[in-house]
mmCIF file with all atom_site columns, C-alpha atoms and ligand atoms in Angstrom:
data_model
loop_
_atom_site.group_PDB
_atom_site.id
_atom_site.type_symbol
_atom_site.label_atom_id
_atom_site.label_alt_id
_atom_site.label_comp_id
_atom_site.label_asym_id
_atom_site.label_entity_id
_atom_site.label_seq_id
_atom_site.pdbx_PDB_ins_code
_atom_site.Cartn_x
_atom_site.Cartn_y
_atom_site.Cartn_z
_atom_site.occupancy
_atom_site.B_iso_or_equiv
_atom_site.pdbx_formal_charge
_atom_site.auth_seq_id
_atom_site.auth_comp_id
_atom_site.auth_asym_id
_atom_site.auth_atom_id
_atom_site.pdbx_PDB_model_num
ATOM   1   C CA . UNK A 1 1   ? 9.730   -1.660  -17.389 1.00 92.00 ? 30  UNK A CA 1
ATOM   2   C CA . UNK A 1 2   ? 7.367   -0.317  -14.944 1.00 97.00 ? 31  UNK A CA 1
ATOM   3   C CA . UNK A 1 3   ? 5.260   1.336   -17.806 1.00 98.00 ? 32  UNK A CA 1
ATOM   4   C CA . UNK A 1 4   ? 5.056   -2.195  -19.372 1.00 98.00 ? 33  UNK A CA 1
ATOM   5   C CA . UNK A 1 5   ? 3.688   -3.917  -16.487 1.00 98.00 ? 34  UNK A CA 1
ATOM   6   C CA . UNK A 1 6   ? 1.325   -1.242  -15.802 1.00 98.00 ? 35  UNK A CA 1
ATOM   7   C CA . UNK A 1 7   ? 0.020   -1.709  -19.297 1.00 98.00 ? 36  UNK A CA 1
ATOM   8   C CA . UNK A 1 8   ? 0.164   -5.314  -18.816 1.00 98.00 ? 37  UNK A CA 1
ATOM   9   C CA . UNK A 1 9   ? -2.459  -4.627  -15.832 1.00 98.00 ? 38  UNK A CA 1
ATOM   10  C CA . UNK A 1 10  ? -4.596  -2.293  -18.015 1.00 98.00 ? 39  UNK A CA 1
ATOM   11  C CA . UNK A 1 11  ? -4.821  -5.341  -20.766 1.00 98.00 ? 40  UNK A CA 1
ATOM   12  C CA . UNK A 1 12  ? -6.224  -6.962  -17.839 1.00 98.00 ? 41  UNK A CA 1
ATOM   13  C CA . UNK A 1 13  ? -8.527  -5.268  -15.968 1.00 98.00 ? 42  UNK A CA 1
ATOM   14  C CA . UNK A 1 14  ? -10.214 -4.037  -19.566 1.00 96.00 ? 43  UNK A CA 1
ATOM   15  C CA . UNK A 1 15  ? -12.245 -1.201  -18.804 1.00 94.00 ? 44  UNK A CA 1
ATOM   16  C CA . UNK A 1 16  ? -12.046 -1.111  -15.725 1.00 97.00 ? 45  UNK A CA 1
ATOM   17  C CA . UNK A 1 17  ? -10.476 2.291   -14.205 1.00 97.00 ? 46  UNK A CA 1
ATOM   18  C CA . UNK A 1 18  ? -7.131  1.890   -12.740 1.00 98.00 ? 47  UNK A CA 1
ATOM   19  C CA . UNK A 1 19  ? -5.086  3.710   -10.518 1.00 98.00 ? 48  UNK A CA 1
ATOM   20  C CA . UNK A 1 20  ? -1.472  2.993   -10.629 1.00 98.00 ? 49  UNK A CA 1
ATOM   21  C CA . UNK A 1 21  ? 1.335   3.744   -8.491  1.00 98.00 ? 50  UNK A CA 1
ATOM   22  C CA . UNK A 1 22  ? 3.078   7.003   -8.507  1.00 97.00 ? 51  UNK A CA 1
ATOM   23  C CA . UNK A 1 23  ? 6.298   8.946   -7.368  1.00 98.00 ? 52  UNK A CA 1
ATOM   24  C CA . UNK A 1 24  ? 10.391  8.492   -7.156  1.00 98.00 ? 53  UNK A CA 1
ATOM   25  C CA . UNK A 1 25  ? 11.009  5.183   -9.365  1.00 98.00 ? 54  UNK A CA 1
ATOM   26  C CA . UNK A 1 26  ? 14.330  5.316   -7.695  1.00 97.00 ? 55  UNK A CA 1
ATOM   27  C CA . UNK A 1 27  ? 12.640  5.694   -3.966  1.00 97.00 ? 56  UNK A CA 1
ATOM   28  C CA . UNK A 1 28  ? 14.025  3.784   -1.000  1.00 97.00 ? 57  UNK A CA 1
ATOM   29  C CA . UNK A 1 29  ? 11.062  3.191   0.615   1.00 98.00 ? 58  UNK A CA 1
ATOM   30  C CA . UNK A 1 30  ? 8.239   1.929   -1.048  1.00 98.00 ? 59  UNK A CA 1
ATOM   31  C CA . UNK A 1 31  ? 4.914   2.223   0.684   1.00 98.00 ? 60  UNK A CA 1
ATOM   32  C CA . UNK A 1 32  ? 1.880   0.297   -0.020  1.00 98.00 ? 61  UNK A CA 1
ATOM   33  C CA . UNK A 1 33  ? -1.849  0.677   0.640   1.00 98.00 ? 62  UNK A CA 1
ATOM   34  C CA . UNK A 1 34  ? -5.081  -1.593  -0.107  1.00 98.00 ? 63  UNK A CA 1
ATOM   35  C CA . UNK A 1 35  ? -6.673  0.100   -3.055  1.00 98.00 ? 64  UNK A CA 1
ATOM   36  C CA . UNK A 1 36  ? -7.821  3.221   -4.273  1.00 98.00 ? 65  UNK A CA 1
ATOM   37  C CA . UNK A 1 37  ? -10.593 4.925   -3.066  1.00 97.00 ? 66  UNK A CA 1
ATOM   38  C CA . UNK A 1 38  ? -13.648 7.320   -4.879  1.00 96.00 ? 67  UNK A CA 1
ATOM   39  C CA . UNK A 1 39  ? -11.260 10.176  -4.880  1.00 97.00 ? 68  UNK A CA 1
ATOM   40  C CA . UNK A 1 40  ? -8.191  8.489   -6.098  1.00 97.00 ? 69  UNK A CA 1
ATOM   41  C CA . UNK A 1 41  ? -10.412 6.909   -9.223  1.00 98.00 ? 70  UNK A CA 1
ATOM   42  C CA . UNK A 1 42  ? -11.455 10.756  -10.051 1.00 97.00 ? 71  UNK A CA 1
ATOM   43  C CA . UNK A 1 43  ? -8.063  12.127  -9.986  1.00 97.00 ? 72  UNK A CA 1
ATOM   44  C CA . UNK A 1 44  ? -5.836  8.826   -10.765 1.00 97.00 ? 73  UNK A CA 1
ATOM   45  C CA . UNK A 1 45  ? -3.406  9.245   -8.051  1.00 97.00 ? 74  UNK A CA 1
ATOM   46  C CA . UNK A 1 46  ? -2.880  7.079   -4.568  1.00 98.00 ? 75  UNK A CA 1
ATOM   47  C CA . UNK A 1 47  ? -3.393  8.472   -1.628  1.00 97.00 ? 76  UNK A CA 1
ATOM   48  C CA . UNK A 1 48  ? -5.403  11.373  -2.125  1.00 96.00 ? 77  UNK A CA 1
ATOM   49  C CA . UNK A 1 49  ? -8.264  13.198  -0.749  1.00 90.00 ? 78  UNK A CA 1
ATOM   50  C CA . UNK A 1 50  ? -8.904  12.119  3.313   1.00 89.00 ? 79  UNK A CA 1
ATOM   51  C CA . UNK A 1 51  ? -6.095  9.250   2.686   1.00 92.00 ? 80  UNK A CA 1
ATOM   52  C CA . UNK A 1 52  ? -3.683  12.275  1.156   1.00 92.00 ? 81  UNK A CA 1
ATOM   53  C CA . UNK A 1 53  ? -4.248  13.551  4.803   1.00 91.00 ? 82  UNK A CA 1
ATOM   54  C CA . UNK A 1 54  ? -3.687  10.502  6.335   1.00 90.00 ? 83  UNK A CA 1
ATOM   55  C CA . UNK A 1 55  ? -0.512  10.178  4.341   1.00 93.00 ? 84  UNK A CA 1
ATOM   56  C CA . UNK A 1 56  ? 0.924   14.225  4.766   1.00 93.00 ? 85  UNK A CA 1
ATOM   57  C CA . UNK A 1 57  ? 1.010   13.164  8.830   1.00 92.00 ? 86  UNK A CA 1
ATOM   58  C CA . UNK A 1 58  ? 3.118   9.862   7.758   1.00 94.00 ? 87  UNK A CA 1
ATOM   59  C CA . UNK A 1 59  ? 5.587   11.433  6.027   1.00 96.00 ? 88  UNK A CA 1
ATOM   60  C CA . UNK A 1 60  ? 6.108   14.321  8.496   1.00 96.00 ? 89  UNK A CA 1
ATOM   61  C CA . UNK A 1 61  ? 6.968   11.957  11.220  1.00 95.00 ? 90  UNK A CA 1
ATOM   62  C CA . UNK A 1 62  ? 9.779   10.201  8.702   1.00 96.00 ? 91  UNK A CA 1
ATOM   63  C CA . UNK A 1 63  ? 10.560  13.428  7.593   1.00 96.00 ? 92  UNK A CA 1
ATOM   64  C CA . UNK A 1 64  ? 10.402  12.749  3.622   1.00 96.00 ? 93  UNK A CA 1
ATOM   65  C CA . UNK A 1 65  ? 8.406   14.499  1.203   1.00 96.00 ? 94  UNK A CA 1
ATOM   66  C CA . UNK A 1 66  ? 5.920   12.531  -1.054  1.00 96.00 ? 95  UNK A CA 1
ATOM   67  C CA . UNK A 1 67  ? 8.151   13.016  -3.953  1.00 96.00 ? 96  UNK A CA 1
ATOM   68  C CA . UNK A 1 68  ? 10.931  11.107  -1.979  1.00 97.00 ? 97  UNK A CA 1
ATOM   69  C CA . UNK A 1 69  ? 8.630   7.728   -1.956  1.00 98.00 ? 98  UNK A CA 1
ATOM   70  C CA . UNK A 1 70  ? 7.075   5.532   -4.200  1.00 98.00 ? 99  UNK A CA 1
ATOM   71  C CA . UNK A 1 71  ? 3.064   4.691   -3.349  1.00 98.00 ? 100 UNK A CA 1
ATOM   72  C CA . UNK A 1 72  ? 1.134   1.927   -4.761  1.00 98.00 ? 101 UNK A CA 1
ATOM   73  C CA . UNK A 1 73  ? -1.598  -0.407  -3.835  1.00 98.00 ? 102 UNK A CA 1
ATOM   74  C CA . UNK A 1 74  ? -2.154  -4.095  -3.629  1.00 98.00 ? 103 UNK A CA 1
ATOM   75  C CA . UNK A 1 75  ? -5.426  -3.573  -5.994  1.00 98.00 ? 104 UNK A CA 1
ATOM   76  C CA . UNK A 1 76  ? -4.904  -1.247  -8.154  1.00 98.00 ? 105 UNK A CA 1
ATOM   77  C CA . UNK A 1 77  ? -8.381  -0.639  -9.053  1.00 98.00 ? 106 UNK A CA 1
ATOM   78  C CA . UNK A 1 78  ? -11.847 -0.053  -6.139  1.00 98.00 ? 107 UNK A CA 1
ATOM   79  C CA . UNK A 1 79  ? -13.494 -2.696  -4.701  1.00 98.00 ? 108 UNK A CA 1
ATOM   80  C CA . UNK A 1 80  ? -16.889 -1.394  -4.624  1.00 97.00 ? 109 UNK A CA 1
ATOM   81  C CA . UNK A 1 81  ? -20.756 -2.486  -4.022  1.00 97.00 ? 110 UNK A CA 1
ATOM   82  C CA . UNK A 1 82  ? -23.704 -0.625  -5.492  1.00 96.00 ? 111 UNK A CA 1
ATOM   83  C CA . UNK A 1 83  ? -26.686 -0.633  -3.267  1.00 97.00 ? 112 UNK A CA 1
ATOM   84  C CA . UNK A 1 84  ? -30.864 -0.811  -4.563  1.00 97.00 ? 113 UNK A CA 1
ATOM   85  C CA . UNK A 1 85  ? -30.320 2.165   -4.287  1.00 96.00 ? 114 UNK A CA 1
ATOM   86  C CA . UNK A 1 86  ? -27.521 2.668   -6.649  1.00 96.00 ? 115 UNK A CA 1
ATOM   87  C CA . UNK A 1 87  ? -25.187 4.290   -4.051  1.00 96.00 ? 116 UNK A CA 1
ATOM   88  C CA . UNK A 1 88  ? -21.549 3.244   -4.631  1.00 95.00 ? 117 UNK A CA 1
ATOM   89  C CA . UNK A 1 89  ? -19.421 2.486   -1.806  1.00 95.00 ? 118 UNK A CA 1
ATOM   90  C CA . UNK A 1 90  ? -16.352 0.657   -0.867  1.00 95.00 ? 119 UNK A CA 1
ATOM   91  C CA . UNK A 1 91  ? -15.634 -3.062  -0.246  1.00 96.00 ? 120 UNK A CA 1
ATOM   92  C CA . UNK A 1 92  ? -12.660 -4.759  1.057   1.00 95.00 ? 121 UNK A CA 1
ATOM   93  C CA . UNK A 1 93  ? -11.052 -6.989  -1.780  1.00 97.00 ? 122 UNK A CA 1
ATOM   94  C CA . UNK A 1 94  ? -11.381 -10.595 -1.901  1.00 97.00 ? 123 UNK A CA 1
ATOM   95  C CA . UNK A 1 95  ? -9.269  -12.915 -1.527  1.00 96.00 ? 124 UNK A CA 1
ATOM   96  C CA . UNK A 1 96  ? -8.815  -14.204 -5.179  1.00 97.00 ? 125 UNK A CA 1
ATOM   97  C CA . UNK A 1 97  ? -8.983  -10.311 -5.805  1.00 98.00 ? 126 UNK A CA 1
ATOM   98  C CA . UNK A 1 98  ? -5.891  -9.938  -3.513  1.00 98.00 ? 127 UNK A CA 1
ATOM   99  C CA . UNK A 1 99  ? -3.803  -13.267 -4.760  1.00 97.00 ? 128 UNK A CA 1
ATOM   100 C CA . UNK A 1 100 ? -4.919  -11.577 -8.513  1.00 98.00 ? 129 UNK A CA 1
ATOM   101 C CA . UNK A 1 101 ? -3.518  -8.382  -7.947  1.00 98.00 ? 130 UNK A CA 1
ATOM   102 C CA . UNK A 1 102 ? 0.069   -9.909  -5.919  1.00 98.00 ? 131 UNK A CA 1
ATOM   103 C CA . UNK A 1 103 ? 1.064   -11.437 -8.644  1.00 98.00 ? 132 UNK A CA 1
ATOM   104 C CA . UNK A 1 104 ? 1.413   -8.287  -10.359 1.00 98.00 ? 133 UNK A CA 1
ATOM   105 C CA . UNK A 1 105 ? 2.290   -6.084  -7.301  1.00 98.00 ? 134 UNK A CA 1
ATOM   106 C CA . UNK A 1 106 ? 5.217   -8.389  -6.837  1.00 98.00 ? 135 UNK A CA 1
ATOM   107 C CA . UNK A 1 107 ? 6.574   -7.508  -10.138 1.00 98.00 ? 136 UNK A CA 1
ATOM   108 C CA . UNK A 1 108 ? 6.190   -3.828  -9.303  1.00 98.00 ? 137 UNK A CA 1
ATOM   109 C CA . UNK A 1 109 ? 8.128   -4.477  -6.213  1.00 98.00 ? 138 UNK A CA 1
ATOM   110 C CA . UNK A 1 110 ? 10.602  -5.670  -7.615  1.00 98.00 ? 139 UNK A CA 1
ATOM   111 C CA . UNK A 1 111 ? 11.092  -2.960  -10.170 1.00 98.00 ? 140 UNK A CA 1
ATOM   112 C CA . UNK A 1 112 ? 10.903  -0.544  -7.666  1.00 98.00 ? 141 UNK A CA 1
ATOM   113 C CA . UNK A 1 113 ? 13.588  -2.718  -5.643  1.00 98.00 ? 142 UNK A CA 1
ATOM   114 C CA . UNK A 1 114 ? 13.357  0.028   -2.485  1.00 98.00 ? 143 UNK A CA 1
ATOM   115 C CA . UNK A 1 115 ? 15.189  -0.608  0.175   1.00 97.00 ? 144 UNK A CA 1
ATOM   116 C CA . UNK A 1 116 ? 12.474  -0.931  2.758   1.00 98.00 ? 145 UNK A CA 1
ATOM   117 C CA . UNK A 1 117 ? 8.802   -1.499  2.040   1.00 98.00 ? 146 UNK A CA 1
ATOM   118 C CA . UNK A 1 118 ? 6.024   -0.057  4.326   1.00 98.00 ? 147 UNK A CA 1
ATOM   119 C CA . UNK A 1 119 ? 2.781   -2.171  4.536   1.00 98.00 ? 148 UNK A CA 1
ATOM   120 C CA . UNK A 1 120 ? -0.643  -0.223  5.832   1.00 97.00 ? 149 UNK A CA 1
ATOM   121 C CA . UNK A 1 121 ? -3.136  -2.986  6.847   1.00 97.00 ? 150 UNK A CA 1
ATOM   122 C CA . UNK A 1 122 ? -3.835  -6.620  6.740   1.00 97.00 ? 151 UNK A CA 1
ATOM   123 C CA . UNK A 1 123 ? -4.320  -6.499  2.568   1.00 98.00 ? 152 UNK A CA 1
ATOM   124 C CA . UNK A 1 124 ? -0.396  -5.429  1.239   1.00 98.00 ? 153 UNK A CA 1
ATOM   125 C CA . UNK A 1 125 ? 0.937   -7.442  4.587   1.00 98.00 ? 154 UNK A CA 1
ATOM   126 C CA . UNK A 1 126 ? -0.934  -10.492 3.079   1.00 98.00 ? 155 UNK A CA 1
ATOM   127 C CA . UNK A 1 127 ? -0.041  -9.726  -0.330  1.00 98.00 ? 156 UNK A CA 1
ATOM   128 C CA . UNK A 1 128 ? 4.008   -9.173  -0.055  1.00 98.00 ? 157 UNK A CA 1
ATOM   129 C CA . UNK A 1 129 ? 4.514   -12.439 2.562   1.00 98.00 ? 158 UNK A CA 1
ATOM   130 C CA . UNK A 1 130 ? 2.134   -14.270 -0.095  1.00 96.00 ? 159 UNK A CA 1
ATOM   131 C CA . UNK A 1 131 ? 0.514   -15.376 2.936   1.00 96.00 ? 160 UNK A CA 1
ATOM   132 C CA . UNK A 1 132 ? -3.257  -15.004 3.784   1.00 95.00 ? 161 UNK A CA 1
ATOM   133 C CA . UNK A 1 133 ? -3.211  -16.355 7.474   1.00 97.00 ? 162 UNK A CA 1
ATOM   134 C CA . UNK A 1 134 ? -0.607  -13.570 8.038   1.00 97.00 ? 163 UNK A CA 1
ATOM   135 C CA . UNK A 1 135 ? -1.756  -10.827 10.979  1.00 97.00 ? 164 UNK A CA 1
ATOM   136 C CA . UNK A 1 136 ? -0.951  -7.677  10.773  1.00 97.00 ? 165 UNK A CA 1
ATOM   137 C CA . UNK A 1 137 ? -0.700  -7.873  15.020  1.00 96.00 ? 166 UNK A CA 1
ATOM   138 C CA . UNK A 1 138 ? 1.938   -10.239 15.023  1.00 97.00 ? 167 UNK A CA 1
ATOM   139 C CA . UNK A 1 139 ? 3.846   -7.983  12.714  1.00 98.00 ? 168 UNK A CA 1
ATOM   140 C CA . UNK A 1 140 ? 3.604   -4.265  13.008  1.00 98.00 ? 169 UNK A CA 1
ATOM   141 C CA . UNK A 1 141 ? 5.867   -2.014  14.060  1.00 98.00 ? 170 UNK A CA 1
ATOM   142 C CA . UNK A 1 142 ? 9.487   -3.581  13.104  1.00 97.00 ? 171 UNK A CA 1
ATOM   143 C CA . UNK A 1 143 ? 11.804  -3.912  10.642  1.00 97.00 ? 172 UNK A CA 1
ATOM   144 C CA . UNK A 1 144 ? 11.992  -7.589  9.692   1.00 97.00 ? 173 UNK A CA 1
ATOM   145 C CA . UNK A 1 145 ? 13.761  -9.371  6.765   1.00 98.00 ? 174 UNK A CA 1
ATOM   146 C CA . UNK A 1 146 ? 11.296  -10.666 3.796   1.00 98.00 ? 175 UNK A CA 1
ATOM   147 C CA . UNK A 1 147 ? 12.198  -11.921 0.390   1.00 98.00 ? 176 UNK A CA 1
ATOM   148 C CA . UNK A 1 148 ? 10.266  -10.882 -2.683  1.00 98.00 ? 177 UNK A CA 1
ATOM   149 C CA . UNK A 1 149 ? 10.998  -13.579 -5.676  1.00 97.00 ? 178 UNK A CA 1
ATOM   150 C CA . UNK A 1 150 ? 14.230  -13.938 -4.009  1.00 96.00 ? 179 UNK A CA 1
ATOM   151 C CA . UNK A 1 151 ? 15.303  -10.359 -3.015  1.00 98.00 ? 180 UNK A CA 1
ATOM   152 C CA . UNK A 1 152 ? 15.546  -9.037  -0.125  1.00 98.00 ? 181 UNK A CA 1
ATOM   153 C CA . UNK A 1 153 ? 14.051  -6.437  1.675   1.00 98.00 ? 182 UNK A CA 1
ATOM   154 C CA . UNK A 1 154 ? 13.125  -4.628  4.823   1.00 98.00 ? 183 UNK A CA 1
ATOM   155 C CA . UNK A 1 155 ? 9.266   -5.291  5.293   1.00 98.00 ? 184 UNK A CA 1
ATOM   156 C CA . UNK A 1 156 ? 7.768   -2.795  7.904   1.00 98.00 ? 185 UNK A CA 1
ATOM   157 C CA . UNK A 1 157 ? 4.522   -2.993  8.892   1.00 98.00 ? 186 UNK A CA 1
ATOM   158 C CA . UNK A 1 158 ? 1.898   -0.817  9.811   1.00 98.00 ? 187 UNK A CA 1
ATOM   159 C CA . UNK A 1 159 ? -2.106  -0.530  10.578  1.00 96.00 ? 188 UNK A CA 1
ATOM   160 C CA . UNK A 1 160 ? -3.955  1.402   8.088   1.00 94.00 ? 189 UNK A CA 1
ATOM   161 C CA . UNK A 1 161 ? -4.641  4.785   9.074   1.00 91.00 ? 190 UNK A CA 1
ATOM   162 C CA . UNK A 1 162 ? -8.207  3.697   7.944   1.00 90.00 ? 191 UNK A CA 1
ATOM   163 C CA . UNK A 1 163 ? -8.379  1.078   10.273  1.00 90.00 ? 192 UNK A CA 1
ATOM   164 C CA . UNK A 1 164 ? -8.027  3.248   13.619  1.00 88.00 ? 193 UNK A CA 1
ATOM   165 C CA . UNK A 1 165 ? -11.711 5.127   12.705  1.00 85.00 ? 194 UNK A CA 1
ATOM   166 C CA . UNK A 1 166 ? -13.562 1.817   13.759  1.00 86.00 ? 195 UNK A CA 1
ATOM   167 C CA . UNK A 1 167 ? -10.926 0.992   16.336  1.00 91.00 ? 196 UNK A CA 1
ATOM   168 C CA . UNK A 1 168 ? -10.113 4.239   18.367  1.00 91.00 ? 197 UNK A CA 1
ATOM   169 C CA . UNK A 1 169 ? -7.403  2.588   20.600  1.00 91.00 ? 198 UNK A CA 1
ATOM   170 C CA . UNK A 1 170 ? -5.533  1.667   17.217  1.00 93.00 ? 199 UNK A CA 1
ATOM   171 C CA . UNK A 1 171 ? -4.753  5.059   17.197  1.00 93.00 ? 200 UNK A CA 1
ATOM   172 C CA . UNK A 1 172 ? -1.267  4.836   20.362  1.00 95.00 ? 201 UNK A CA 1
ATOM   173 C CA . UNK A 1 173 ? -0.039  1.694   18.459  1.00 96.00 ? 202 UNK A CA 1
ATOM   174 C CA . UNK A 1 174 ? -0.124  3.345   15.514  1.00 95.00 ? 203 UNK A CA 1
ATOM   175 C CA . UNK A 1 175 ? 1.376   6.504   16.203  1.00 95.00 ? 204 UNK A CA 1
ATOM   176 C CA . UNK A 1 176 ? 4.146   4.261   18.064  1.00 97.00 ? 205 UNK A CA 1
ATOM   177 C CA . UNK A 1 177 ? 5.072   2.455   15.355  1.00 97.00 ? 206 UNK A CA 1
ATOM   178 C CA . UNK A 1 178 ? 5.009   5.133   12.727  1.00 97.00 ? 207 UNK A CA 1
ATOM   179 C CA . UNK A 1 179 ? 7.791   6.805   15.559  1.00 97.00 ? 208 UNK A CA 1
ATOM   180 C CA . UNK A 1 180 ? 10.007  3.475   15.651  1.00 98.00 ? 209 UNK A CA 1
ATOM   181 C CA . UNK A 1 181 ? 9.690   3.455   11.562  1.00 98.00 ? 210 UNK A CA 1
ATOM   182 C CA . UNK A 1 182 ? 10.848  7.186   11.719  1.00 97.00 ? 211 UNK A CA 1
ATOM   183 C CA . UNK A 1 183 ? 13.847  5.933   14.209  1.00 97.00 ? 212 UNK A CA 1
ATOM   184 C CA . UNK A 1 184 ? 14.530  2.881   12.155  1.00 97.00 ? 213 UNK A CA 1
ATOM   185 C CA . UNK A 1 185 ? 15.080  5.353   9.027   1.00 96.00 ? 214 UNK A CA 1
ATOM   186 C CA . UNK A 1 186 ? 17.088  7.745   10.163  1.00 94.00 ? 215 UNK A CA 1
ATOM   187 C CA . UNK A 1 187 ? 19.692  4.916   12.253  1.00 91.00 ? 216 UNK A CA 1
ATOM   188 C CA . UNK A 1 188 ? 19.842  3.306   9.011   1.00 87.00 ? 217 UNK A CA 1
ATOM   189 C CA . UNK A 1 189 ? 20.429  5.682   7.053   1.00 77.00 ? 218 UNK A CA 1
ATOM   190 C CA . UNK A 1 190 ? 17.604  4.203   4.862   1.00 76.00 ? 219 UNK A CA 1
ATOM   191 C CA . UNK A 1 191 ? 16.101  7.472   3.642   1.00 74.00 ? 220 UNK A CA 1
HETATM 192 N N1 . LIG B 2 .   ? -6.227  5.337   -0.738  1.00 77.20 ? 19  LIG B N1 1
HETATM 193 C C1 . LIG B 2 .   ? -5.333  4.525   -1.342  1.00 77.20 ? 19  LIG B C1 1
HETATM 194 O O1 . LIG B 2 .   ? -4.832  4.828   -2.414  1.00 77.20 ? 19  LIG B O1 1
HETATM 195 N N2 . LIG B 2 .   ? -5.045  3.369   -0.730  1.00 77.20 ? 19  LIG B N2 1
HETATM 196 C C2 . LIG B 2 .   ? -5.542  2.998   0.448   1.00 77.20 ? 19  LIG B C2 1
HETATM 197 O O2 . LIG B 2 .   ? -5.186  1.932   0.957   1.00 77.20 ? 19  LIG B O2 1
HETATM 198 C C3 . LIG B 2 .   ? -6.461  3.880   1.063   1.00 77.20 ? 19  LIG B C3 1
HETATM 199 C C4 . LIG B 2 .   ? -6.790  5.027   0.438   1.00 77.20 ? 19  LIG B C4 1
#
C-alpha cells in the first residue's frame, strides 16, 4: 500500500527527485520532519547528513534505534532557490506546497497507523492538525489526542532541531521536551 502511494507521489511530482520515507512499516512512533535537505536528495534517505546527527541524539534520549521508527517528511521533495549566481540553497515550503504534500502525508500516516506521531517544527505540526494558524509554542512538548481521517493518535510535538541554530535559547525547551517524550514512552509503554 505504502509502495503505491509513494508511486502515486512520483506520478506527481514528475521529475522531480523525491525522497520518501524510510524504516519499520510496523513502527510505533512515527516521526516527521519538513523536507529533505541537499544531502538527503544525494543519498535518498531522511534524515541524513547534519540532520542524521541531529536525529542519532533524538533517539538516544528515547532509547530506540532508527530501525525501530518510521521517518518521513511533510514535502517529500527540497524546497530550494537558485541564486544569479546559480548557488542552490534551501527554502521553507509554501503554503499550497504544504496543503499539496498533506494530502498525501495523511495517507502515509495512516498506513503507517503508529501509535504516537512526533512532529519537528511548525511545517508537519501544520500539516497533521490540517491547520495553518497552528503554533508549534502552544503545542510542544505533550502528548495530546489528534485524529487523522478519523483515527486516532498521540500527536507529540517538538521544535526542529534546525530551528534552535537561529534561536540559541530554543535549545533548554527543546532538550526538555525531547526528556518528557522519552518519559511519556517508556510510562506508556509506547515503544
Ligand atoms: N532532513 C530531513 O529529512 N527533514 C528535515 O526536516 C530536516 C532535514
Amino acid at each position: 500500500m505504502l509502495d503505491r502511494l509513494y508511486h502515486e507521489i512520483d506520478t506527481f511530482y514528475e521529475d522531480t527527485p523525491l525522497v520518501f520515507g524510510d524504516g519499520n512499516r510496523q513502527a510505533k512512533l512515527l516521526l516527521i520532519g519538513e523536507a529533505p535537505g541537499k544531502d538527503e536528495v544525494a543519498l535518498g534517505r531522511p534524515f541524513v547528513g547534519k540532520a542524521g546527527k541531529n536525529l542519532d541524539g533524538f533517539l538516544q534520549v528515547i532509547g530506540l534505534a532508527r530501525e525501530d521508527i518510521y521517518i518521513t517528511n511533510v514535502c517529500k521533495f527540497r524546497p530550494h532557490k537558485i541564486s544569479e549566481k546559480g548557488r542552490v540553497s534551501n527554502r521553507p515550503p509554501t503554503k499550497q506546497e504544504i496543503a499539496i504534500a498533506a494530502d498525501f502525508l495523511l495517507k502515509e500516516i495512516g498506513m503507517i497507523a503508529p501509535q504516537t506521531i512526533v512532529t519537528l517544527g511548525n511545517t508537519p505540526l501544520r500539516a497533521v492538525l490540517g491547520d495553518f494558524s497552528a503554533n508549534i509554542g502552544a503545542y510542544h512538548g505533550q502528548a495530546q489526542p489528534v485524529h487523522v481521517k478519523g483515527q486516532a493518535y498521540t500527536l507529540f510535538a517538538l521544535y526542529h532541531p534546525a530551528s534552535i541554530i537561529y534561536n540559541p535559547p530554543l535549545k533548554t525547551t527543546y532538550e526538555q521536551d525531547l526528556g518528557r517524550l522519552a518519559d511519556y514512552l517508556s510510562n506508556t509503554n509506547k515503544k
